[in-house]
Amino acid sequence: MFIINCPYCGERDQTEFSCGGEAHIERPKQPTELSDDQWAEYLFMRKNIKGIQFERWNHIHGCRKWFNVVRDTSNDKIHAVYKMGERPPIK
Amino acid sequence: MSNNLRINKNNFIDQTVRISFKFNGKKLFGYKGDTLASALLANNIHLVGRSFKYHRPRGIMTCGSEEPNAIVQVDKDPALTDPNVRATEIELYEGLEAFSQNCWPSVNFDIGGINNFLSPLLPAGFYYKTFMWPASFWEKYEFFIRHSAGLGKSPTKPDKDLYDHQYVHSDVLVIGGGISGILSAKLAAEKGLNTMLINDKSYLGGSTIYQDDDIFKIDNETSNVWLKKQIEELKKIPNLKIKNRTSVAAFHGYNYLLARENLTDHLSAHERKEKIRQRLLKIRAKKVVIATGAIERPLIFNNNDRPGIILSSSIKKYIDYYGVKTGENISLFTNNDSAYETAISLIKSGVKVKVIIDIRENSNSILSDKIEKTGTKILRGYTITNTGGYKRINSIDVMKLSKDGGSVIGNKITYKCDCLGISGGWTPMVHLFTQSGGKLKFRNNDNVFIPDENKTPSEQISVGSSNGDFELDDVINNTIKNIKIFLGLDKNKYENLDIKCSKEKQKRNIWLLPSNKPISKTKPFLDFQNDSTAKDVKLALREGFKSIEHVKRYTTTGMGTDQGKLSNMHALGIIADTTGTNMGELGTTTFRPPYTPLTFGAIVGRNVGEFFDHTRRTAIHDWHVENKAEFENVGQWKRPWYFPKNGETMYQAVQRESKAARESAGILDASTLGKIDIQGEDASEFLNRVYTNAWSKLSVGKCRYGLMLNEDGMVYDDGVTTRLGENHYIMTTTTGGAANVLSKLEDYLQTEWPELNVYLTTVTDQYSTMSICGPNSKKIIKKIIPSLNLSDESFPHMSFKNSKIDNVNCRIMRISFTGEHSYEINVQSNYAKDVWEKCINAGKEFNITPYGTETMHLLRAEKGFIITGQDTDGTLTPSDLQMDWIIGKKKYDFIGKRSLYRSDTIREDRKQLVGLLTDDPKEVLEEGAQLVESLEKPIDMLGHVTSSYFSPNLNKSIALAVVRSGKKLKGKKLIVPMENKNINVTITDTVFYDKENKRLNA
């Protein structure tokens, strides 16, 4: 069970958070102009990598803010935490 | 009691305190400080159990948590009895009662022992292979197999004991109370770090504390004397906490550990009273030191499982620590120098060691010379080929090993003995290390897996024998050196200790020792608890199993309650030898938590009974209880289900309530519906985006029903939202969906639409809701709030008014989930019960009838209103629900809109919501029942019933169902096949009652 450094509250236990899946998947601004395939790409396709993954997390039992986490899924090491709308601090 | 097995030597047992206990009903005595195992051995009892498969007699084999055989059932009380407890870890207390397991009628005469003679017929995978045919017979076999298998009996009554959870935060956590753990903890604590030392024994000092011989010396003192001084100093350090009788069960990432602290298991029944039995420690440590030690390996040879065959280091502990002789005539069998330490202890205590069989060709350490001088015979380059005796070993056959160790040569010599010590070297306890994510490396010279320092997770270190240092000089020197770096320490007093260690470190490793018989005629046990032999492993390999994980499961090696602490290494070794692989490449099986078994009590702690989950009650709950409501759990909420009167059944109560609501007036506590307060200048735009229908034109004071989808176009939640002001709405959600809907809305606001100025607040608990429906509802509201204009012009359906009931502010909505003329009163929850009672009193003359969720469901089903989660299951679009009217076709976008015309969602043969009427109007369908067109096989399933009731208002059975292409099938006859009959039904409209909605304004 890992510790997440919430950008608003500081370090808290993982049990206070919920994971919202892959980060940086923007909802299309004009969905009606997309083909079925393009829409399906947004709707269904998610990465599940062993290694560095960019994820959305929500401090659901705390400030309820969403933010982004860069996590190595092979060892749960968290490399960076940054707010929504910010650029990832690492590639 | 055979007193002569107890030596009168200065040891760790208090021989002035005699303790009586019972084993298999027989009264016995031991002393304070004994374990059940040491007390049994002092009573000359070796046979304690029967093996799992062959029911062979088995004895105490170790002195610790690795014990595979001596697992017993403790206590007879059906609430307190504990199965599978290791006798080697049970501290003796007055009144202890323990029983052998896995034997019937008794451990001495066990009918299952016949399996031993059938063993040639019971190879690995026997059950898998034999009970496969015919497949339908499995149910018959299963009873007998399950009956004869299994270890111990579960308690049958609720546990009476108390358990606790505790959170611990420490700078340094040291696991292991042996010499390396003690030195690590001392260095950490002396630096001022907040330190916790966890030790699974009742005493500190590991095996060094009873190492009383000048073969090991530290600064010119025997190692036990030196260590005792360190422990005394350690205990005085204020920032160090010592937890004895505590075992770390799991080591997770980020240095999060779970440990079980035993608080009363060593106490007699009356000393335990009102005390907490066990505590689960949830530890978060900045740094962790693993000093969990090593356990001795057995040797694998023919018939190596007889009672009286004990690990040599355990024999040493029994004599040095407990003062118990494990036999009068002991022989030792070894591949390394450890057995010679045991020999010294035995000889010093006056026990004869007749012969030491050492498979090494030469070992000329100071130790072995010392022993040879006492007259003990040492046979170098020999092995044991067989053992004799049934319930206790009585002889060993010894033969010379060939040069390559693969076979035996020469003549057989037989020695008599009543106990055999075996020593196959040491295995570091790396379980916790690997649990935490560390990777192991294989050390070829002594065949051990040790932590790979390059693949160790950060902020932890392994020291001592758990790191592969088995001798005193290495243990101390490396621990000090590594801890110094790990904790960033300055020079310390332990750096230049003068350590004397007289042991030879070389060993000769042969995983499976040869016999003069072919292997098929021998029984070299690997896993003593699960009765798997070296033969079984070889058979598995012959049958094509290659992965060690597969071999493990096929042969069940390492799958007992001891989790293969003794057997795993040999199994790996034999696989490696047989397949010609290097063990390092083979790797190990996965070590999973818990390291030692945890009780369910410790896992759940206080979260039992009422504390198992949160219970949410509405502000009106007490009234419901007083009025004899039956309750239904809806999520965490307790909701009134129905209000039975005069012994009514549920069916009768619901029929009465439903009729009353349509004929005069009914009242429902709807407080559990989720309520979200939405404010901000973009609130209307926000609702436009989250609901399928249009919201901008909804005027202030009006209500609207909304359907919320997921991005995949499937219905997610529904409810009525009211516009309280220009930029102020209150949204209601389903009871179960409230929390998720709020989270979803917050997600969109924060991540997709941060430009919207909208604020969401959950007010579910702050406001209570009561819904009054029926033709007389208007009269009742009029009585409570005479000033309110209730005319349809002033207060039409789907509108809202602020009002007061006796100075209590309330919001009144004219909305209806029953199809009747109805009002919903929302008040602050602290006034709710009062207002509810006011409504009840005002409604008395109209026979106002409180109803629960069941009647609510029935009334809405009459109207064909859906319940999300009952009639929907996350696979239905609004169109599937015949609710196309609610989709704002002109809206540019809303959540899920694009998905509504994906190729899959526009298919015409999707499952769609329909109504069903049974041909026999009295026949009520079962919810979940399948719908088919014909009974000809193969039967095509067309759909299933989602809601079904007997409608008292229509006097017939009604149902909702989802059916493939249902929209087109109106009027079609279908069949609902049930266990003992087939029910004929007809597809209809989803609305059964008041299709023109006349009653809304009645």
mmCIF file of C-alpha atoms in Angstrom, chain B residues 141-328:
data_model
loop_
_atom_site.group_PDB
_atom_site.id
_atom_site.type_symbol
_atom_site.label_atom_id
_atom_site.label_comp_id
_atom_site.label_asym_id
_atom_site.label_seq_id
_atom_site.Cartn_x
_atom_site.Cartn_y
_atom_site.Cartn_z
ATOM 1 C CA TYR B 141 -16.337 -38.906 -4.507
ATOM 2 C CA GLU B 142 -16.070 -35.438 -3.105
ATOM 3 C CA PHE B 143 -17.826 -36.249 0.134
ATOM 4 C CA PHE B 144 -15.378 -39.003 1.007
ATOM 5 C CA ILE B 145 -12.306 -37.153 -0.139
ATOM 6 C CA ARG B 146 -13.226 -34.026 1.763
ATOM 7 C CA HIS B 147 -14.079 -36.102 4.787
ATOM 8 C CA SER B 148 -10.765 -37.870 4.947
ATOM 9 C CA ALA B 149 -8.712 -34.793 4.113
ATOM 10 C CA GLY B 150 -8.363 -31.545 5.999
ATOM 11 C CA LEU B 151 -6.401 -30.627 9.053
ATOM 12 C CA GLY B 152 -8.104 -29.636 12.251
ATOM 13 C CA LYS B 153 -11.621 -28.419 12.887
ATOM 14 C CA SER B 154 -12.919 -24.876 12.638
ATOM 15 C CA PRO B 155 -14.706 -23.349 15.605
ATOM 16 C CA THR B 156 -18.465 -23.654 15.289
ATOM 17 C CA LYS B 157 -19.513 -20.788 17.590
ATOM 18 C CA PRO B 158 -18.743 -17.061 17.322
ATOM 19 C CA ASP B 159 -15.328 -16.123 18.668
ATOM 20 C CA LYS B 160 -15.635 -14.699 22.191
ATOM 21 C CA ASP B 161 -12.204 -13.106 22.186
ATOM 22 C CA LEU B 162 -11.389 -9.454 21.667
ATOM 23 C CA TYR B 163 -8.993 -8.342 18.952
ATOM 24 C CA ASP B 164 -7.521 -4.947 18.221
ATOM 25 C CA HIS B 165 -5.877 -3.022 15.440
ATOM 26 C CA GLN B 166 -3.151 -0.495 16.086
ATOM 27 C CA TYR B 167 -1.331 1.884 13.760
ATOM 28 C CA VAL B 168 2.390 2.185 14.344
ATOM 29 C CA HIS B 169 4.734 4.747 12.847
ATOM 30 C CA SER B 170 8.423 4.290 13.441
ATOM 31 C CA ASP B 171 11.718 5.555 12.084
ATOM 32 C CA VAL B 172 13.268 2.112 12.128
ATOM 33 C CA LEU B 173 11.538 -1.227 12.377
ATOM 34 C CA VAL B 174 13.719 -4.211 13.160
ATOM 35 C CA ILE B 175 12.200 -7.642 12.506
ATOM 36 C CA GLY B 176 13.852 -10.401 14.502
ATOM 37 C CA GLY B 177 15.089 -10.625 18.081
ATOM 38 C CA GLY B 178 18.244 -12.596 17.407
ATOM 39 C CA ILE B 179 21.743 -11.219 17.716
ATOM 40 C CA SER B 180 21.697 -9.314 14.413
ATOM 41 C CA GLY B 181 18.287 -7.801 15.177
ATOM 42 C CA ILE B 182 19.382 -6.774 18.652
ATOM 43 C CA LEU B 183 22.540 -5.087 17.427
ATOM 44 C CA SER B 184 20.641 -3.328 14.619
ATOM 45 C CA ALA B 185 17.927 -2.082 16.979
ATOM 46 C CA LYS B 186 20.518 -0.940 19.473
ATOM 47 C CA LEU B 187 22.484 1.053 16.910
ATOM 48 C CA ALA B 188 19.305 2.664 15.555
ATOM 49 C CA ALA B 189 17.886 3.516 18.964
ATOM 50 C CA GLU B 190 21.168 4.817 20.318
ATOM 51 C CA LYS B 191 21.277 7.236 17.420
ATOM 52 C CA GLY B 192 17.988 8.634 18.748
ATOM 53 C CA LEU B 193 15.753 7.101 16.106
ATOM 54 C CA ASN B 194 12.274 6.027 17.132
ATOM 55 C CA THR B 195 12.759 2.271 16.865
ATOM 56 C CA MET B 196 10.578 -0.809 17.183
ATOM 57 C CA LEU B 197 11.992 -4.302 17.585
ATOM 58 C CA ILE B 198 9.627 -7.126 16.686
ATOM 59 C CA ASN B 199 10.449 -10.563 17.995
ATOM 60 C CA ASP B 200 8.293 -13.644 17.499
ATOM 61 C CA LYS B 201 9.601 -15.393 20.620
ATOM 62 C CA SER B 202 8.816 -14.693 24.259
ATOM 63 C CA TYR B 203 12.484 -13.917 24.922
ATOM 64 C CA LEU B 204 15.196 -11.984 23.120
ATOM 65 C CA GLY B 205 18.478 -13.332 21.861
ATOM 66 C CA GLY B 206 17.633 -15.951 19.263
ATOM 67 C CA SER B 207 19.853 -18.995 19.256
ATOM 68 C CA THR B 208 22.878 -17.132 20.622
ATOM 69 C CA ILE B 209 21.254 -16.635 24.010
ATOM 70 C CA TYR B 210 21.672 -20.342 24.818
ATOM 71 C CA GLN B 211 25.025 -20.705 23.068
ATOM 72 C CA ASP B 212 27.058 -21.429 26.170
ATOM 73 C CA ASP B 213 30.375 -22.846 25.037
ATOM 74 C CA ASP B 214 33.800 -21.432 24.453
ATOM 75 C CA ILE B 215 33.745 -22.484 20.813
ATOM 76 C CA PHE B 216 32.114 -19.072 20.267
ATOM 77 C CA LYS B 217 33.529 -16.048 22.050
ATOM 78 C CA ILE B 218 32.991 -12.337 21.793
ATOM 79 C CA ASP B 219 35.507 -10.062 23.532
ATOM 80 C CA ASN B 220 36.643 -13.056 25.547
ATOM 81 C CA GLU B 221 33.214 -13.894 26.895
ATOM 82 C CA THR B 222 31.028 -16.751 25.749
ATOM 83 C CA SER B 223 28.583 -15.388 23.207
ATOM 84 C CA ASN B 224 25.503 -15.840 25.433
ATOM 85 C CA VAL B 225 27.039 -13.850 28.293
ATOM 86 C CA TRP B 226 28.078 -11.056 25.971
ATOM 87 C CA LEU B 227 24.644 -10.916 24.317
ATOM 88 C CA LYS B 228 22.831 -10.841 27.660
ATOM 89 C CA LYS B 229 24.685 -7.613 28.521
ATOM 90 C CA GLN B 230 23.655 -6.074 25.206
ATOM 91 C CA ILE B 231 20.009 -6.992 25.854
ATOM 92 C CA GLU B 232 20.105 -5.427 29.327
ATOM 93 C CA GLU B 233 21.416 -2.209 27.810
ATOM 94 C CA LEU B 234 18.871 -2.410 25.005
ATOM 95 C CA LYS B 235 15.915 -2.627 27.359
ATOM 96 C CA LYS B 236 16.909 0.667 28.978
ATOM 97 C CA ILE B 237 16.745 2.747 25.798
ATOM 98 C CA PRO B 238 13.590 4.906 26.047
ATOM 99 C CA ASN B 239 13.039 5.441 22.311
ATOM 100 C CA LEU B 240 13.046 1.720 21.626
ATOM 101 C CA LYS B 241 9.890 -0.356 21.809
ATOM 102 C CA ILE B 242 10.201 -4.136 22.015
ATOM 103 C CA LYS B 243 7.290 -6.281 20.888
ATOM 104 C CA ASN B 244 7.769 -9.885 21.934
ATOM 105 C CA ARG B 245 5.474 -12.728 20.799
ATOM 106 C CA THR B 246 4.872 -10.705 17.662
ATOM 107 C CA SER B 247 5.197 -12.055 14.170
ATOM 108 C CA VAL B 248 5.328 -9.988 10.993
ATOM 109 C CA ALA B 249 2.834 -11.523 8.599
ATOM 110 C CA ALA B 250 3.215 -9.292 5.582
ATOM 111 C CA PHE B 251 5.649 -6.769 4.183
ATOM 112 C CA HIS B 252 4.050 -4.589 1.521
ATOM 113 C CA GLY B 253 5.413 -1.762 -0.571
ATOM 114 C CA TYR B 254 6.376 1.597 0.928
ATOM 115 C CA ASN B 255 7.446 -0.143 4.138
ATOM 116 C CA TYR B 256 3.908 -0.993 5.170
ATOM 117 C CA LEU B 257 3.873 -4.089 7.349
ATOM 118 C CA LEU B 258 1.308 -6.126 9.202
ATOM 119 C CA ALA B 259 2.270 -7.886 12.395
ATOM 120 C CA ARG B 260 0.297 -10.007 14.808
ATOM 121 C CA GLU B 261 1.012 -9.462 18.492
ATOM 122 C CA ASN B 262 -0.045 -12.301 20.772
ATOM 123 C CA LEU B 263 -1.119 -10.886 24.112
ATOM 124 C CA THR B 264 -2.870 -13.682 25.970
ATOM 125 C CA ASP B 265 -2.254 -16.941 24.144
ATOM 126 C CA HIS B 266 0.384 -17.906 26.722
ATOM 127 C CA LEU B 267 -1.906 -17.251 29.697
ATOM 128 C CA SER B 268 -4.283 -19.554 31.512
ATOM 129 C CA ALA B 269 -8.022 -19.051 31.042
ATOM 130 C CA HIS B 270 -8.540 -16.950 34.183
ATOM 131 C CA GLU B 271 -5.547 -14.716 33.411
ATOM 132 C CA ARG B 272 -6.950 -14.025 29.946
ATOM 133 C CA LYS B 273 -10.255 -12.641 31.162
ATOM 134 C CA GLU B 274 -11.236 -9.293 29.685
ATOM 135 C CA LYS B 275 -7.906 -8.920 27.964
ATOM 136 C CA ILE B 276 -7.335 -8.402 24.276
ATOM 137 C CA ARG B 277 -6.172 -11.645 22.741
ATOM 138 C CA GLN B 278 -4.273 -10.447 19.702
ATOM 139 C CA ARG B 279 -3.442 -7.136 18.164
ATOM 140 C CA LEU B 280 -2.834 -6.523 14.496
ATOM 141 C CA LEU B 281 -0.145 -3.879 14.122
ATOM 142 C CA LYS B 282 -0.334 -1.816 10.940
ATOM 143 C CA ILE B 283 3.137 -0.448 10.697
ATOM 144 C CA ARG B 284 4.511 2.286 8.509
ATOM 145 C CA ALA B 285 8.282 2.501 8.997
ATOM 146 C CA LYS B 286 10.760 4.878 7.425
ATOM 147 C CA LYS B 287 13.380 2.139 7.403
ATOM 148 C CA VAL B 288 13.114 -1.607 7.886
ATOM 149 C CA VAL B 289 15.795 -4.044 9.020
ATOM 150 C CA ILE B 290 15.015 -7.682 8.230
ATOM 151 C CA ALA B 291 16.782 -9.932 10.700
ATOM 152 C CA THR B 292 14.515 -12.943 10.495
ATOM 153 C CA GLY B 293 17.271 -15.531 10.721
ATOM 154 C CA ALA B 294 17.516 -18.864 9.017
ATOM 155 C CA ILE B 295 16.022 -22.283 9.545
ATOM 156 C CA GLU B 296 17.869 -25.524 9.353
ATOM 157 C CA ARG B 297 17.280 -27.808 6.395
ATOM 158 C CA PRO B 298 16.457 -31.452 6.832
ATOM 159 C CA LEU B 299 18.190 -34.128 4.768
ATOM 160 C CA ILE B 300 16.221 -36.097 2.201
ATOM 161 C CA PHE B 301 16.759 -39.841 2.541
ATOM 162 C CA ASN B 302 14.678 -43.007 2.720
ATOM 163 C CA ASN B 303 12.122 -42.987 5.567
ATOM 164 C CA ASN B 304 13.336 -39.652 6.914
ATOM 165 C CA ASP B 305 9.997 -38.884 8.559
ATOM 166 C CA ARG B 306 9.803 -41.168 11.596
ATOM 167 C CA PRO B 307 8.976 -39.730 14.996
ATOM 168 C CA GLY B 308 12.291 -39.096 16.730
ATOM 169 C CA ILE B 309 13.919 -37.596 13.646
ATOM 170 C CA ILE B 310 14.482 -33.971 14.565
ATOM 171 C CA LEU B 311 16.454 -31.083 13.111
ATOM 172 C CA SER B 312 19.809 -31.093 14.848
ATOM 173 C CA SER B 313 19.603 -27.411 15.806
ATOM 174 C CA SER B 314 16.243 -28.128 17.454
ATOM 175 C CA ILE B 315 17.733 -30.964 19.508
ATOM 176 C CA LYS B 316 20.289 -28.425 20.654
ATOM 177 C CA LYS B 317 17.623 -25.935 21.630
ATOM 178 C CA TYR B 318 15.614 -28.547 23.494
ATOM 179 C CA ILE B 319 18.638 -29.477 25.566
ATOM 180 C CA ASP B 320 20.220 -26.029 26.017
ATOM 181 C CA TYR B 321 17.126 -23.856 26.345
ATOM 182 C CA TYR B 322 14.428 -26.175 27.686
ATOM 183 C CA GLY B 323 16.705 -28.695 29.405
ATOM 184 C CA VAL B 324 14.940 -31.559 27.638
ATOM 185 C CA LYS B 325 16.648 -34.616 26.222
ATOM 186 C CA THR B 326 14.958 -35.675 22.984
ATOM 187 C CA GLY B 327 16.291 -39.197 23.469
ATOM 188 C CA GLU B 328 18.666 -41.324 25.457
#
